[in-house]
CSV table of C-alpha atoms and ligand atoms in Angstrom, one decimal:
chain,number,residue,atom,x,y,z
E,156,UNK,CA,93.7,72.7,8.3
E,157,UNK,CA,91.7,70.7,5.9
E,158,UNK,CA,93.5,67.7,4.4
E,159,UNK,CA,92.7,66.5,0.9
E,160,UNK,CA,94.1,63.6,-1.0
E,161,UNK,CA,96.4,64.6,-3.9
E,162,UNK,CA,94.7,64.4,-7.2
E,163,UNK,CA,95.8,61.4,-9.2
E,164,UNK,CA,96.4,62.2,-12.9
E,165,UNK,CA,94.3,60.3,-15.3
E,166,UNK,CA,96.2,58.1,-17.8
E,167,UNK,CA,95.6,55.3,-20.2
E,168,UNK,CA,96.4,51.9,-19.1
E,169,UNK,CA,98.4,51.1,-22.3
E,170,UNK,CA,101.6,52.6,-20.8
E,171,UNK,CA,101.2,50.6,-17.6
E,172,UNK,CA,102.7,47.2,-17.0
E,173,UNK,CA,100.1,44.4,-17.6
E,174,UNK,CA,100.8,42.6,-14.3
E,175,UNK,CA,99.1,45.3,-12.3
E,176,UNK,CA,95.4,45.5,-11.3
E,177,UNK,CA,93.7,48.4,-13.1
E,178,UNK,CA,91.0,50.5,-11.6
E,179,UNK,CA,88.9,52.8,-13.6
E,180,UNK,CA,88.0,55.9,-11.5
E,181,UNK,CA,86.5,58.0,-14.2
E,182,UNK,CA,83.1,57.6,-12.5
E,183,UNK,CA,84.0,59.0,-9.1
E,184,UNK,CA,84.7,62.5,-8.0
E,185,UNK,CA,86.6,61.4,-4.9
E,186,UNK,CA,90.4,61.5,-5.2
E,187,UNK,CA,90.7,59.3,-2.2
E,188,UNK,CA,89.6,56.3,-4.3
E,189,UNK,CA,92.6,56.5,-6.6
E,190,UNK,CA,94.9,57.2,-3.6
E,191,UNK,CA,93.6,54.1,-1.7
E,192,UNK,CA,94.0,52.0,-4.8
E,193,UNK,CA,97.6,53.3,-5.3
E,194,UNK,CA,98.4,52.2,-1.7
E,195,UNK,CA,97.5,48.7,-2.8
E,196,UNK,CA,99.7,48.9,-5.9
E,197,UNK,CA,96.8,49.3,-8.3
E,198,UNK,CA,97.0,51.5,-11.4
E,199,UNK,CA,94.2,54.1,-11.5
E,200,UNK,CA,92.9,55.8,-14.6
E,201,UNK,CA,90.4,58.6,-14.8
E,202,UNK,CA,90.0,58.1,-18.5
E,203,UNK,CA,86.4,57.0,-19.3
E,204,UNK,CA,87.7,55.1,-22.3
E,205,UNK,CA,90.0,52.9,-20.2
E,206,UNK,CA,87.7,49.9,-20.4
E,207,UNK,CA,90.4,47.3,-20.2
E,208,UNK,CA,90.3,47.5,-16.4
E,209,UNK,CA,89.8,44.9,-13.6
E,210,UNK,CA,87.5,47.0,-11.6
E,211,UNK,CA,85.2,50.1,-12.1
E,212,UNK,CA,84.6,52.5,-9.2
E,213,UNK,CA,81.5,54.6,-9.8
E,214,UNK,CA,79.8,57.0,-7.4
E,215,UNK,CA,76.4,55.7,-8.6
E,216,UNK,CA,73.8,55.2,-9.6
E,217,UNK,CA,75.1,52.8,-12.2
E,218,UNK,CA,73.4,52.9,-15.6
E,219,UNK,CA,72.0,49.5,-16.7
E,220,UNK,CA,74.3,49.6,-19.7
E,221,UNK,CA,77.3,49.7,-17.5
E,222,UNK,CA,76.3,46.4,-15.8
E,223,UNK,CA,75.5,44.8,-19.2
E,224,UNK,CA,78.8,45.9,-20.7
E,225,UNK,CA,80.8,44.5,-17.9
E,226,UNK,CA,83.2,41.8,-19.1
E,227,UNK,CA,82.9,38.7,-17.1
E,228,UNK,CA,86.2,39.1,-15.3
E,229,UNK,CA,85.5,42.7,-14.3
E,230,UNK,CA,84.2,43.9,-11.0
E,231,UNK,CA,82.2,47.0,-10.1
E,232,UNK,CA,81.5,48.6,-6.8
E,233,UNK,CA,77.7,48.3,-6.8
E,234,UNK,CA,75.1,45.6,-6.8
E,235,UNK,CA,72.1,46.0,-9.1
E,236,UNK,CA,68.9,46.0,-6.9
E,237,UNK,CA,70.5,47.8,-3.9
E,238,UNK,CA,68.2,50.8,-4.6
E,239,UNK,CA,65.5,48.8,-2.8
E,240,UNK,CA,67.1,49.9,0.5
E,241,UNK,CA,68.9,53.1,-0.5
E,242,UNK,CA,65.9,55.0,-1.9
E,243,UNK,CA,63.9,56.4,1.0
E,244,UNK,CA,60.5,55.4,-0.4
E,245,UNK,CA,61.6,51.9,-1.4
E,246,UNK,CA,63.2,51.3,2.1
E,247,UNK,CA,60.0,52.4,3.8
E,248,UNK,CA,57.8,50.2,1.5
E,249,UNK,CA,60.0,47.1,2.0
E,250,UNK,CA,60.0,47.6,5.8
E,251,UNK,CA,56.2,48.1,5.8
E,252,UNK,CA,55.9,44.8,3.9
E,253,UNK,CA,58.2,42.9,6.2
E,254,UNK,CA,56.5,44.3,9.3
E,255,UNK,CA,53.2,42.6,8.3
E,256,UNK,CA,54.9,39.3,9.0
E,257,UNK,CA,57.7,40.2,11.4
E,258,UNK,CA,56.6,43.2,13.3
E,259,UNK,CA,59.0,42.6,16.3
E,260,UNK,CA,62.0,42.0,14.0
E,261,UNK,CA,61.6,45.2,12.1
E,262,UNK,CA,61.0,47.6,14.9
E,263,UNK,CA,64.3,49.5,14.3
E,264,UNK,CA,62.8,51.9,11.8
E,265,UNK,CA,60.5,54.7,12.8
E,266,UNK,CA,56.8,54.5,11.7
E,267,UNK,CA,56.8,55.9,8.1
E,268,UNK,CA,54.2,56.9,5.5
E,269,UNK,CA,55.0,57.1,1.8
E,270,UNK,CA,53.1,60.0,0.2
E,271,UNK,CA,51.1,60.5,-1.7
E,272,UNK,CA,49.9,56.8,-1.5
E,273,UNK,CA,49.7,56.7,2.3
E,274,UNK,CA,48.1,60.1,2.7
E,275,UNK,CA,44.7,58.5,3.8
E,276,UNK,CA,46.4,56.2,6.3
E,277,UNK,CA,48.4,59.1,7.7
E,278,UNK,CA,45.2,61.2,8.1
E,279,UNK,CA,43.6,58.3,10.1
E,280,UNK,CA,46.6,58.1,12.3
E,281,UNK,CA,46.6,61.9,13.0
E,282,UNK,CA,42.9,61.8,13.7
E,283,UNK,CA,43.5,59.0,16.3
E,284,UNK,CA,46.3,61.1,17.9
E,285,UNK,CA,43.9,64.1,18.1
E,286,UNK,CA,41.2,62.1,19.7
E,287,UNK,CA,43.7,60.9,22.3
E,288,UNK,CA,45.0,64.5,22.7
E,289,UNK,CA,48.5,63.4,21.8
E,290,UNK,CA,50.9,65.8,20.1
E,291,UNK,CA,53.5,64.1,18.0
E,292,UNK,CA,56.3,65.4,15.8
E,293,UNK,CA,56.9,64.2,12.3
E,294,UNK,CA,59.8,64.6,10.0
E,295,UNK,CA,59.1,65.0,6.3
E,296,UNK,CA,61.7,64.0,3.7
E,297,UNK,CA,61.6,64.2,-0.1
E,298,UNK,CA,61.6,60.6,-1.7
E,299,UNK,CA,64.9,61.1,-3.4
E,300,UNK,CA,66.5,63.7,-1.2
E,301,UNK,CA,69.9,63.6,0.4
E,302,UNK,CA,72.1,65.7,2.7
E,303,UNK,CA,69.1,67.1,4.6
E,304,UNK,CA,67.8,68.9,1.5
E,305,UNK,CA,64.1,69.7,1.7
E,306,UNK,CA,63.6,68.1,5.1
E,307,UNK,CA,61.3,69.8,7.6
E,308,UNK,CA,59.6,69.0,11.0
E,309,UNK,CA,55.9,69.4,11.6
E,310,UNK,CA,53.4,68.7,14.4
E,311,UNK,CA,50.5,69.2,11.9
E,312,UNK,CA,50.8,66.4,9.4
E,313,UNK,CA,47.3,67.4,8.2
E,314,UNK,CA,48.9,70.4,6.5
E,315,UNK,CA,51.1,68.3,4.3
E,316,UNK,CA,49.8,68.5,0.7
E,317,UNK,CA,48.3,65.2,-0.4
E,318,UNK,CA,50.3,65.4,-3.6
E,319,UNK,CA,53.7,65.8,-1.9
E,320,UNK,CA,56.2,63.2,-3.0
E,321,UNK,CA,57.8,62.6,0.4
E,322,UNK,CA,58.0,60.2,3.2
E,323,UNK,CA,56.6,61.3,6.6
E,324,UNK,CA,58.2,59.7,9.6
E,325,UNK,CA,57.7,59.6,13.3
E,326,UNK,CA,60.3,61.9,14.8
E,327,UNK,CA,62.5,60.3,17.4
E,328,UNK,CA,62.3,63.0,19.9
E,329,UNK,CA,64.4,61.5,22.7
E,330,UNK,CA,67.8,61.0,21.0
E,331,UNK,CA,71.0,60.0,22.8
E,332,UNK,CA,72.9,63.3,23.4
E,333,UNK,CA,76.6,63.8,23.2
E,334,UNK,CA,77.7,66.8,25.2
E,335,UNK,CA,74.1,68.0,25.0
E,336,UNK,CA,74.0,67.7,21.1
E,337,UNK,CA,72.0,65.3,19.0
E,338,UNK,CA,74.3,63.0,17.0
E,339,UNK,CA,74.1,60.2,14.5
E,340,UNK,CA,76.4,57.4,13.5
E,341,UNK,CA,77.8,56.7,10.0
E,342,UNK,CA,78.5,53.0,9.9
E,343,UNK,CA,80.3,51.7,6.8
E,344,UNK,CA,79.2,48.3,5.6
E,345,UNK,CA,80.8,46.3,2.9
E,346,UNK,CA,78.8,43.6,0.9
E,347,UNK,CA,81.2,41.4,-1.0
E,348,UNK,CA,78.8,38.8,-2.4
E,349,UNK,CA,75.1,38.1,-2.6
E,350,UNK,CA,75.3,34.3,-3.1
E,351,UNK,CA,76.0,33.7,-0.3
E,352,UNK,CA,75.2,37.1,1.3
E,353,UNK,CA,78.5,38.3,2.8
E,354,UNK,CA,78.4,41.4,4.9
E,355,UNK,CA,81.3,43.1,6.8
E,356,UNK,CA,81.0,46.0,9.1
E,357,UNK,CA,83.9,48.5,9.5
E,358,UNK,CA,85.0,49.0,13.0
E,359,UNK,CA,85.5,52.7,12.5
E,360,UNK,CA,83.2,55.3,11.1
E,361,UNK,CA,81.9,58.8,11.9
E,362,UNK,CA,79.8,60.4,14.5
E,363,UNK,CA,78.2,63.6,13.3
E,364,UNK,CA,76.9,66.2,15.8
E,365,UNK,CA,74.3,68.9,15.4
E,366,UNK,CA,75.6,72.4,16.3
E,367,UNK,CA,72.8,73.7,18.5
E,368,UNK,CA,72.1,72.1,21.9
E,369,UNK,CA,69.1,69.8,21.7
E,370,UNK,CA,65.7,70.6,23.2
E,371,UNK,CA,62.6,68.5,22.5
E,372,UNK,CA,60.6,69.7,19.6
E,373,UNK,CA,58.3,72.6,20.3
E,374,UNK,CA,56.6,75.5,18.4
E,375,UNK,CA,59.7,77.5,19.1
E,376,UNK,CA,62.4,75.3,17.7
E,377,UNK,CA,60.8,73.1,14.9
E,378,UNK,CA,62.6,75.2,12.3
E,379,UNK,CA,66.0,75.0,13.9
E,380,UNK,CA,67.6,72.6,11.5
E,381,UNK,CA,71.0,72.7,13.2
E,382,UNK,CA,69.4,71.4,16.4
E,383,UNK,CA,67.3,68.6,14.8
E,384,UNK,CA,69.4,67.5,11.9
E,385,UNK,CA,72.9,66.0,12.2
E,386,UNK,CA,73.9,66.3,8.5
E,387,UNK,CA,77.4,67.6,8.1
E,388,UNK,CA,76.2,69.4,4.9
E,389,UNK,CA,73.8,71.5,7.0
E,390,UNK,CA,75.8,72.0,10.2
E,391,UNK,CA,79.1,72.9,8.6
E,392,UNK,CA,77.5,76.3,7.6
E,393,UNK,CA,76.8,77.1,11.2
E,394,UNK,CA,79.1,79.5,13.1
E,395,UNK,CA,79.0,77.0,16.0
E,396,UNK,CA,80.5,74.1,13.9
E,397,UNK,CA,83.4,72.9,16.0
E,398,UNK,CA,86.4,72.1,13.8
E,399,UNK,CA,88.5,70.5,16.6
E,400,UNK,CA,90.2,67.7,14.8
E,401,UNK,CA,90.9,65.5,17.7
E,402,UNK,CA,89.1,62.1,17.3
E,403,UNK,CA,86.8,62.6,20.4
E,404,UNK,CA,86.2,66.4,20.1
E,405,UNK,CA,84.4,68.7,17.7
E,406,UNK,CA,81.3,68.4,15.6
E,407,UNK,CA,82.6,65.4,13.7
E,408,UNK,CA,84.3,62.5,15.6
E,409,UNK,CA,85.4,59.0,15.0
E,410,UNK,CA,83.1,56.2,15.8
E,411,UNK,CA,85.9,54.3,17.6
E,412,UNK,CA,86.5,57.2,20.0
E,413,UNK,CA,82.8,57.4,20.6
E,414,UNK,CA,82.6,53.7,21.5
E,415,UNK,CA,85.6,54.1,23.8
E,416,UNK,CA,83.8,57.0,25.5
E,417,UNK,CA,80.6,55.0,25.8
E,418,UNK,CA,82.5,52.2,27.4
E,419,UNK,CA,84.3,54.5,29.9
E,420,UNK,CA,81.0,56.1,30.9
E,421,UNK,CA,79.5,52.7,31.7
E,422,UNK,CA,77.5,51.8,28.6
E,423,UNK,CA,77.5,48.3,27.2
E,424,UNK,CA,79.3,48.7,23.9
E,425,UNK,CA,79.4,45.0,23.1
E,426,UNK,CA,75.6,44.9,23.2
E,427,UNK,CA,75.3,48.0,21.2
E,428,UNK,CA,77.5,46.6,18.4
E,429,UNK,CA,75.4,43.4,18.4
E,430,UNK,CA,72.2,45.4,18.0
E,431,UNK,CA,73.8,47.5,15.2
E,432,UNK,CA,74.9,44.3,13.4
E,433,UNK,CA,71.5,42.8,13.8
E,434,UNK,CA,69.7,45.8,12.2
E,435,UNK,CA,72.3,46.0,9.3
E,436,UNK,CA,71.7,42.3,8.4
E,437,UNK,CA,67.9,42.7,8.6
E,438,UNK,CA,68.0,45.7,6.4
E,439,UNK,CA,70.2,43.9,3.8
E,440,UNK,CA,67.8,41.0,3.8
E,441,UNK,CA,65.2,43.4,2.4
E,442,UNK,CA,67.4,44.0,-0.7
E,443,UNK,CA,68.5,40.4,-1.0
E,444,UNK,CA,65.8,39.0,-3.3
E,445,UNK,CA,66.0,42.1,-5.5
E,446,UNK,CA,69.7,41.7,-5.9
E,447,UNK,CA,69.4,38.1,-6.8
E,448,UNK,CA,66.7,38.8,-9.3
E,449,UNK,CA,68.7,41.6,-11.0
E,450,UNK,CA,71.7,39.4,-11.2
E,451,UNK,CA,69.7,36.6,-12.8
E,452,UNK,CA,68.1,38.9,-15.4
E,453,UNK,CA,71.4,40.6,-16.3
E,454,UNK,CA,73.2,37.2,-16.2
E,455,UNK,CA,75.9,38.9,-14.2
E,456,UNK,CA,77.0,38.5,-10.6
E,457,UNK,CA,79.8,35.9,-10.6
E,458,UNK,CA,83.1,35.5,-12.3
E,459,UNK,CA,83.8,32.1,-14.0
E,460,UNK,CA,85.8,31.1,-10.8
E,461,UNK,CA,82.7,31.7,-8.7
E,462,UNK,CA,83.9,35.0,-7.2
E,463,UNK,CA,81.4,37.8,-6.9
E,464,UNK,CA,81.5,40.4,-9.7
E,465,UNK,CA,80.0,43.0,-7.4
E,466,UNK,CA,80.9,44.6,-4.1
E,467,UNK,CA,79.5,47.7,-2.4
E,468,UNK,CA,80.2,50.0,0.4
E,469,UNK,CA,77.0,51.2,2.1
E,470,UNK,CA,76.8,54.1,4.5
E,471,UNK,CA,74.2,53.3,7.2
E,472,UNK,CA,72.9,56.3,9.1
E,473,UNK,CA,72.0,55.1,12.6
E,474,UNK,CA,70.4,57.2,15.3
E,475,UNK,CA,70.7,56.2,19.0
E,476,UNK,CA,67.8,57.0,21.3
E,477,UNK,CA,68.2,57.9,24.9
E,478,UNK,CA,68.1,54.2,25.9
E,479,UNK,CA,70.9,53.5,23.4
E,480,UNK,CA,68.6,51.6,21.0
E,481,UNK,CA,69.9,52.0,17.4
E,482,UNK,CA,67.5,53.1,14.7
E,483,UNK,CA,68.2,52.9,11.0
E,484,UNK,CA,67.4,56.2,9.4
E,485,UNK,CA,68.8,55.7,6.0
E,486,UNK,CA,71.1,53.6,3.8
E,487,UNK,CA,73.4,55.5,1.4
E,488,UNK,CA,74.8,53.6,-1.5
E,489,UNK,CA,77.1,56.5,-2.5
E,490,UNK,CA,78.3,57.6,0.8
E,491,UNK,CA,80.4,60.8,0.7
E,492,UNK,CA,84.1,60.2,0.4
E,493,UNK,CA,84.7,63.9,0.7
E,494,UNK,CA,87.8,64.6,2.9
E,495,UNK,CA,87.3,68.0,4.4
E,496,UNK,CA,89.2,67.0,7.5
E,497,UNK,CA,92.1,64.8,8.4
E,498,UNK,CA,89.7,62.5,10.2
E,499,UNK,CA,87.7,62.0,7.0
E,500,UNK,CA,90.8,61.3,5.0
E,501,UNK,CA,92.1,58.7,7.5
E,502,UNK,CA,88.8,56.8,7.9
E,503,UNK,CA,87.6,57.0,4.3
E,504,UNK,CA,90.9,55.9,2.9
E,505,UNK,CA,91.0,52.9,5.2
E,506,UNK,CA,87.4,52.0,4.3
E,507,UNK,CA,88.1,52.1,0.5
E,508,UNK,CA,91.4,50.3,0.9
E,509,UNK,CA,89.9,47.5,2.9
E,510,UNK,CA,87.0,47.3,0.5
E,511,UNK,CA,89.3,46.9,-2.5
E,512,UNK,CA,91.3,44.3,-0.6
E,513,UNK,CA,88.2,42.3,0.5
E,514,UNK,CA,86.7,42.5,-3.0
E,515,UNK,CA,89.3,40.0,-3.8
E,516,UNK,CA,90.3,41.4,-7.2
E,517,UNK,CA,93.1,39.4,-8.8
E,518,UNK,CA,94.8,39.4,-12.2
E,519,UNK,CA,94.1,35.7,-12.5
E,520,UNK,CA,90.4,36.4,-12.9
E,521,UNK,CA,91.1,37.7,-16.3
E,522,UNK,CA,93.4,34.7,-17.2
E,523,UNK,CA,90.7,32.3,-16.0
E,524,UNK,CA,88.1,34.0,-18.1
E,525,UNK,CA,90.4,33.9,-21.2
E,526,UNK,CA,91.0,30.2,-20.6
E,527,UNK,CA,87.3,29.5,-20.3
E,528,UNK,CA,86.7,31.5,-23.5
E,529,UNK,CA,89.3,29.4,-25.3
E,530,UNK,CA,87.8,26.2,-24.1
E,531,UNK,CA,84.3,27.5,-25.1
E,532,UNK,CA,85.4,28.4,-28.6
E,533,UNK,CA,86.8,24.9,-28.9
E,534,UNK,CA,83.4,23.5,-27.8
E,535,UNK,CA,84.8,22.0,-24.6
E,536,UNK,CA,82.5,24.1,-22.4
E,537,UNK,CA,78.9,25.0,-22.7
E,538,UNK,CA,79.1,28.7,-21.9
E,539,UNK,CA,77.1,31.8,-22.8
E,540,UNK,CA,79.2,34.5,-24.4
E,541,UNK,CA,81.4,36.2,-21.8
E,542,UNK,CA,81.4,39.6,-23.4
E,543,UNK,CA,77.9,40.6,-24.5
E,544,UNK,CA,77.6,41.0,-28.3
E,545,UNK,CA,75.7,44.1,-29.4
E,546,UNK,CA,72.7,41.9,-30.2
E,547,UNK,CA,72.4,40.2,-26.9
E,548,UNK,CA,73.3,43.5,-25.1
E,549,UNK,CA,70.3,45.1,-26.7
E,550,UNK,CA,67.9,42.2,-25.9
E,551,UNK,CA,69.1,42.1,-22.2
E,552,UNK,CA,68.8,45.8,-22.0
E,553,UNK,CA,65.3,45.7,-23.3
E,554,UNK,CA,64.4,43.0,-20.8
E,555,UNK,CA,65.8,45.1,-17.9
E,556,UNK,CA,64.1,48.3,-19.2
E,557,UNK,CA,60.8,46.5,-19.4
E,558,UNK,CA,61.3,45.2,-15.9
E,559,UNK,CA,62.1,48.7,-14.6
E,560,UNK,CA,59.2,50.2,-16.4
E,561,UNK,CA,56.9,47.6,-14.8
E,562,UNK,CA,58.3,48.4,-11.4
E,563,UNK,CA,58.0,52.1,-12.0
E,564,UNK,CA,54.4,51.6,-13.2
E,565,UNK,CA,53.7,49.6,-10.0
E,566,UNK,CA,55.2,52.4,-7.8
E,567,UNK,CA,53.2,55.0,-9.8
E,568,UNK,CA,50.0,53.0,-9.3
E,569,UNK,CA,50.7,52.7,-5.6
E,570,UNK,CA,51.2,56.4,-5.3
E,571,UNK,CA,48.2,57.5,-7.4
B,765,ADP,P1,69.2,62.9,4.2
B,765,ADP,O1,69.3,61.7,3.3
B,765,ADP,O2,68.6,64.1,3.5
B,765,ADP,O3,70.4,63.1,5.0
B,765,ADP,P2,68.1,61.5,6.6
B,765,ADP,O4,67.0,60.5,6.6
B,765,ADP,O5,69.4,60.9,6.8
B,765,ADP,O6,68.0,62.4,5.2
B,765,ADP,O7,67.8,62.6,7.7
B,765,ADP,C1,68.7,63.7,7.9
B,765,ADP,C2,68.9,63.9,9.4
B,765,ADP,O8,67.6,64.2,10.1
B,765,ADP,C3,69.4,62.7,10.1
B,765,ADP,O9,70.8,62.7,10.0
B,765,ADP,C4,68.9,62.9,11.5
B,765,ADP,O10,69.8,63.8,12.3
B,765,ADP,C5,67.6,63.5,11.3
B,765,ADP,N1,66.5,62.6,11.3
B,765,ADP,C6,66.0,61.9,10.2
B,765,ADP,N2,65.0,61.1,10.5
B,765,ADP,C7,64.8,61.2,11.8
B,765,ADP,C8,63.8,60.7,12.7
B,765,ADP,N3,62.9,59.8,12.3
B,765,ADP,N4,63.9,61.1,14.0
B,765,ADP,C9,64.8,62.0,14.4
B,765,ADP,N5,65.7,62.5,13.6
B,765,ADP,C10,65.7,62.2,12.3
């Protein structure tokens, strides 16, 4: 039966010995975070007021204030600026921009139009297809949607309302099939630093299968979401969802068992991993300048000892086509750490535990900062205040708000 991590009671840190790393988990709804932290000997608190912690874990998105209020020895599990690849419209825009210069390098993302701004270009494209008598399928996704919500398939993009706030994407209609079902890969990626950019890919993850056998899109099956979408949130409601909990069976499997199966059936797994790594790095390069810029503006990013203040687990959704080419569909910056099955519990606990280990959180970070503060107050060092005062918090916040409004205005102008 379903396995869930035991709930960890929230408590104030005051009663806990000071020589233990403290993690504030008030911002996450996943018990597995506190459990993984406990395995590493950390003390977890689900009390929002427990600000004297070494690390914050938040499901996201992180409010600007939270970044600005961070003390310079504290870490947080997100990078500012990562929205540039995790929002569907932003990822599509960044890829479009990159393709102008490097078309061949960025061919791992299906052709995409961001509506309403690209409605005219999409109309031209469909007119061209009509002239050539080609019938193509498109998948329409709300800009800020998730878990398959609001997604539909169409072969008549002309019928999409010009005002719709959605992305329209070429539908990859020849997916790699597993036992006759479409599937996608959830790859967990850890970013531990942006300067230099350090990216680690977890060896295990999930393979999610649809629950109706796949047939190429046609007038008769376009609405069959359990055939065309692989989201667990959609397929788990199907009577055909296979709850077999063995790693290599059922509608949810481990990535490692899938790779073993691929190898046994004669596929080149080493080459596949190399391609997956390649597209992960290229996708993160899109976010890189935005992260650096946000760190500069907020004057956060590195602890006094040079360690990164941010780390982030990203959930890459990767679809394989029938030739085993990987395609990036989406990047989730708050991947679900729900643990409906033992398999989830096992993999997600390991991912979080490894991330906390690799984030390199140590008690000495705080001591180093306190030493720097003492030196600064004696005038030995030329430092900006480590803890933002209300005054400079307000001015930094205004600066960031202004920057965000400018970006929002820019997006709005593009979509008008
Ligand atoms: P959401 O964030 O709502 O889950 P996704 O972009 O991940 O949206 O799409 C949901 C599912 O739809 C994917 O898991 C995949 O099965 C299917 N899908 C998405 N885009 C494509 C595409 N371009 N071609 C084929 N299938 C797709």
